[in-house]
Coordinates of C-alpha atoms in Angstrom, one line a residue:
Chain A
D1 CA -43.0 -87.8 53.9
S2 CA -42.9 -87.5 50.3
G3 CA -42.7 -83.6 50.3
V4 CA -45.9 -83.5 48.1
T5 CA -48.6 -81.9 50.1
Q6 CA -52.4 -82.1 49.4
T7 CA -55.2 -80.4 51.0
P8 CA -57.6 -81.2 52.3
K9 CA -57.2 -84.8 53.2
H10 CA -60.7 -85.6 53.4
L11 CA -63.8 -83.8 52.0
I12 CA -67.6 -84.6 52.2
T13 CA -69.9 -82.5 49.9
A14 CA -73.3 -82.8 48.3
T15 CA -74.0 -83.6 44.8
G16 CA -74.3 -80.5 42.5
Q17 CA -71.6 -78.7 44.6
R18 CA -68.2 -77.6 43.5
V19 CA -64.8 -78.3 45.3
T20 CA -61.2 -77.3 45.0
L21 CA -58.2 -79.6 45.7
R22 CA -54.9 -78.3 46.2
C23 CA -51.5 -79.6 45.6
S24 CA -48.1 -78.3 46.5
P25 CA -45.4 -80.2 44.8
R26 CA -42.0 -80.9 46.1
S27 CA -39.6 -78.0 45.9
G28 CA -38.1 -77.7 42.6
D29 CA -40.5 -80.1 40.8
L30 CA -41.9 -78.6 37.6
S31 CA -44.4 -81.4 36.8
V32 CA -47.6 -81.9 38.5
Y33 CA -49.9 -84.9 37.9
W34 CA -53.6 -85.5 39.0
Y35 CA -55.1 -88.9 39.3
Q36 CA -58.4 -90.3 40.3
Q37 CA -58.7 -93.6 42.0
S38 CA -62.1 -95.0 42.8
L39 CA -62.6 -97.9 45.3
D40 CA -60.6 -101.0 44.2
Q41 CA -59.8 -99.5 40.9
G42 CA -56.5 -98.4 39.3
L43 CA -55.1 -95.0 38.9
Q44 CA -56.9 -92.9 36.2
F45 CA -54.8 -90.2 34.8
L46 CA -56.7 -86.7 34.7
I47 CA -54.1 -84.1 33.7
Q48 CA -50.5 -83.0 33.8
Y49 CA -48.9 -79.5 34.1
Y50 CA -45.4 -78.8 33.5
N51 CA -44.1 -75.3 34.6
G52 CA -47.5 -73.7 34.4
E53 CA -48.7 -75.2 31.2
E54 CA -50.9 -78.1 30.5
R55 CA -48.8 -80.8 29.1
A56 CA -51.1 -83.8 28.8
K57 CA -54.9 -84.5 29.4
G58 CA -56.3 -87.9 30.1
N59 CA -59.9 -88.9 30.9
I60 CA -60.8 -85.8 32.6
L61 CA -64.5 -84.8 32.6
E62 CA -65.5 -81.3 31.3
R63 CA -67.0 -80.7 34.8
F64 CA -63.4 -80.9 36.1
S65 CA -60.6 -78.4 35.4
A66 CA -57.2 -77.7 36.7
Q67 CA -54.5 -75.2 36.7
Q68 CA -50.9 -74.7 37.8
F69 CA -49.9 -71.3 39.3
P70 CA -46.5 -69.5 38.9
D71 CA -45.3 -70.8 42.4
L72 CA -46.0 -74.2 40.8
H73 CA -48.8 -75.4 43.1
S74 CA -51.8 -76.7 41.5
E75 CA -55.6 -76.9 41.9
L76 CA -58.1 -79.3 40.7
N77 CA -61.5 -78.0 40.4
L78 CA -64.4 -80.3 40.3
S79 CA -68.0 -79.1 39.7
S80 CA -71.7 -80.2 39.5
L81 CA -70.5 -83.2 41.5
E82 CA -72.0 -86.6 41.2
L83 CA -72.0 -89.6 43.5
G84 CA -69.7 -91.3 41.1
D85 CA -67.1 -88.6 41.6
S86 CA -66.5 -90.1 45.1
A87 CA -62.8 -91.2 44.9
L88 CA -59.3 -90.6 46.1
Y89 CA -57.7 -87.9 44.2
F90 CA -54.0 -88.0 44.1
C91 CA -51.4 -85.5 43.1
A92 CA -48.0 -86.2 42.0
S93 CA -44.9 -84.1 41.2
S94 CA -41.6 -85.1 39.4
R95 CA -38.2 -83.7 38.5
M96 CA -35.2 -84.4 36.6
V97 CA -32.2 -84.7 38.8
G98 CA -29.1 -84.7 36.7
D99 CA -30.0 -87.7 34.5
R100 CA -32.4 -89.4 36.9
S101 CA -36.1 -88.8 37.2
E102 CA -38.2 -89.6 40.3
A103 CA -42.0 -88.8 40.9
F104 CA -43.6 -88.9 44.4
F105 CA -47.2 -88.8 45.4
G106 CA -49.0 -86.7 48.0
Q107 CA -51.3 -88.7 50.6
G108 CA -54.4 -87.9 48.4
T109 CA -57.7 -86.2 49.0
R110 CA -60.4 -88.6 49.8
L111 CA -63.6 -87.0 48.3
T112 CA -67.1 -88.3 49.3
V113 CA -70.2 -86.9 47.5
V114 CA -73.4 -87.5 49.3
Chain B
A1 CA -48.6 -93.2 23.4
Q2 CA -47.0 -95.4 26.1
T3 CA -48.8 -98.3 27.6
V4 CA -48.1 -100.4 30.9
T5 CA -49.4 -104.0 31.4
Q6 CA -49.5 -105.8 34.5
S7 CA -51.0 -109.3 33.6
Q8 CA -51.3 -110.5 37.1
P9 CA -54.3 -109.0 38.9
E10 CA -53.7 -111.0 42.0
M11 CA -50.8 -112.8 43.6
S12 CA -50.1 -114.6 47.0
V13 CA -46.9 -115.7 48.6
Q14 CA -45.9 -117.4 51.9
E15 CA -44.1 -115.2 54.5
A16 CA -40.3 -115.4 54.0
E17 CA -40.6 -116.7 50.2
T18 CA -39.7 -114.7 47.1
V19 CA -42.4 -113.6 44.7
T20 CA -41.9 -111.7 41.2
L21 CA -44.5 -109.3 39.8
S22 CA -44.6 -108.9 36.1
C23 CA -44.8 -105.6 34.1
T24 CA -44.4 -105.1 30.4
Y25 CA -44.6 -101.7 28.7
D26 CA -44.7 -100.4 24.9
T27 CA -42.7 -97.3 23.9
S28 CA -40.8 -96.2 20.9
E29 CA -38.6 -94.0 23.0
N30 CA -35.2 -94.8 24.2
N31 CA -34.7 -92.8 27.4
Y32 CA -37.3 -93.3 30.0
Y33 CA -37.9 -94.2 33.6
L34 CA -39.6 -97.1 35.2
F35 CA -41.1 -97.4 38.7
W36 CA -42.7 -99.7 41.1
Y37 CA -45.1 -98.1 43.6
K38 CA -46.7 -99.9 46.6
Q39 CA -50.3 -99.0 47.8
P40 CA -51.0 -100.7 51.2
P41 CA -54.5 -100.5 52.6
S42 CA -53.9 -97.1 53.9
R43 CA -54.0 -96.2 50.0
Q44 CA -50.9 -94.0 50.4
M45 CA -48.7 -94.4 47.2
I46 CA -45.2 -95.2 48.1
L47 CA -42.3 -95.4 45.6
V48 CA -40.5 -98.7 46.2
I49 CA -37.8 -98.8 43.4
R50 CA -36.9 -96.8 40.1
Q51 CA -34.8 -97.8 37.1
E52 CA -33.3 -95.6 34.4
A53 CA -33.7 -97.0 30.9
Y54 CA -30.1 -96.1 30.0
K55 CA -28.8 -98.2 32.9
Q56 CA -28.1 -101.9 32.2
Q57 CA -27.5 -102.6 35.9
N58 CA -30.7 -103.7 37.6
A59 CA -31.9 -101.5 40.5
T60 CA -32.0 -102.9 44.1
E61 CA -33.5 -101.6 47.2
N62 CA -32.9 -104.0 50.1
R63 CA -35.3 -106.8 49.6
F64 CA -36.6 -105.3 46.4
S65 CA -35.0 -105.8 43.1
V66 CA -36.0 -105.6 39.5
N67 CA -35.3 -107.5 36.3
F68 CA -35.1 -104.9 33.5
Q69 CA -35.1 -106.3 30.0
K70 CA -35.0 -103.2 27.7
A71 CA -35.2 -105.2 24.5
A72 CA -38.2 -107.1 25.6
K73 CA -39.6 -104.1 27.3
S74 CA -40.2 -106.1 30.6
F75 CA -39.7 -104.7 34.1
S76 CA -40.5 -107.3 36.7
L77 CA -40.3 -106.8 40.5
K78 CA -38.9 -109.2 42.8
I79 CA -39.5 -109.3 46.6
S80 CA -37.3 -111.5 48.6
D81 CA -38.1 -112.7 52.2
S82 CA -41.6 -111.4 51.9
Q83 CA -43.1 -109.9 55.0
L84 CA -46.7 -109.3 56.1
G85 CA -46.3 -105.7 55.6
D86 CA -45.5 -106.2 51.9
T87 CA -49.3 -107.0 51.4
A88 CA -50.4 -104.1 49.0
M89 CA -51.3 -103.3 45.6
Y90 CA -48.4 -102.9 43.4
F91 CA -48.2 -100.6 40.4
C92 CA -45.8 -100.6 37.6
A93 CA -45.2 -97.0 36.0
F94 CA -43.6 -95.6 33.1
L95 CA -42.4 -92.0 32.7
L96 CA -41.1 -90.2 29.7
S97 CA -39.3 -87.0 30.9
G98 CA -41.7 -84.0 30.7
S99 CA -44.5 -86.2 29.7
R100 CA -47.3 -88.2 31.7
L101 CA -46.6 -90.9 34.2
T102 CA -48.5 -94.0 33.0
F103 CA -49.5 -96.7 35.2
G104 CA -50.3 -100.3 34.8
E105 CA -53.6 -101.9 36.2
G106 CA -51.9 -103.1 39.4
T107 CA -51.3 -106.4 41.1
Q108 CA -52.7 -107.1 44.5
L109 CA -50.2 -109.1 46.4
T110 CA -51.1 -111.0 49.6
V111 CA -48.5 -112.3 51.9
N112 CA -49.8 -115.2 54.1
P113 CA -48.3 -116.0 57.4

């Protein structure tokens, strides 16, 4: 168990709909990252938050948005869903431990758009 | 911006043998962190090993070890005594503190019986 919790694990929804994916980072981790992984593809970086503020943005569509709340959990909102949005969405969190850094992943949310 | 390159899309090895996966990266920073992640067919992302750039000593975790060459910006993963359960996609990753975690394209490793 990495300590990063993602819900739901699986999600099936129709085109045009909107969904929210949730991520609870490990206790004490300030950074949260979102990644999209389509079948047989690498990890596409979407967005990073650090202590509530957006820190970096990757290839995130305008239909997608995210935020990190004061308790440090994060949500990724996907709207106007298309078939091509079907993918595994990962959340990761990281921290500095003394002079070391470590990053762990949640189990992912498998989104299927039908 | 940092980039990570894994030049071997696929590799295979016989059970009990040793295999090395390559990774190079590009950065102008001096303090950073490097990781290897394993993604088995279950698609869970599992941290295999990590290396702090300020440490000259190569990290080792049981059968997994790295060859970290800071000047060459190279970070290869060596798997000794390969096991069938090592079959997975392996991703090399770069982390700058407070910044994004950047991944390579991945190397699909198959361990053959």
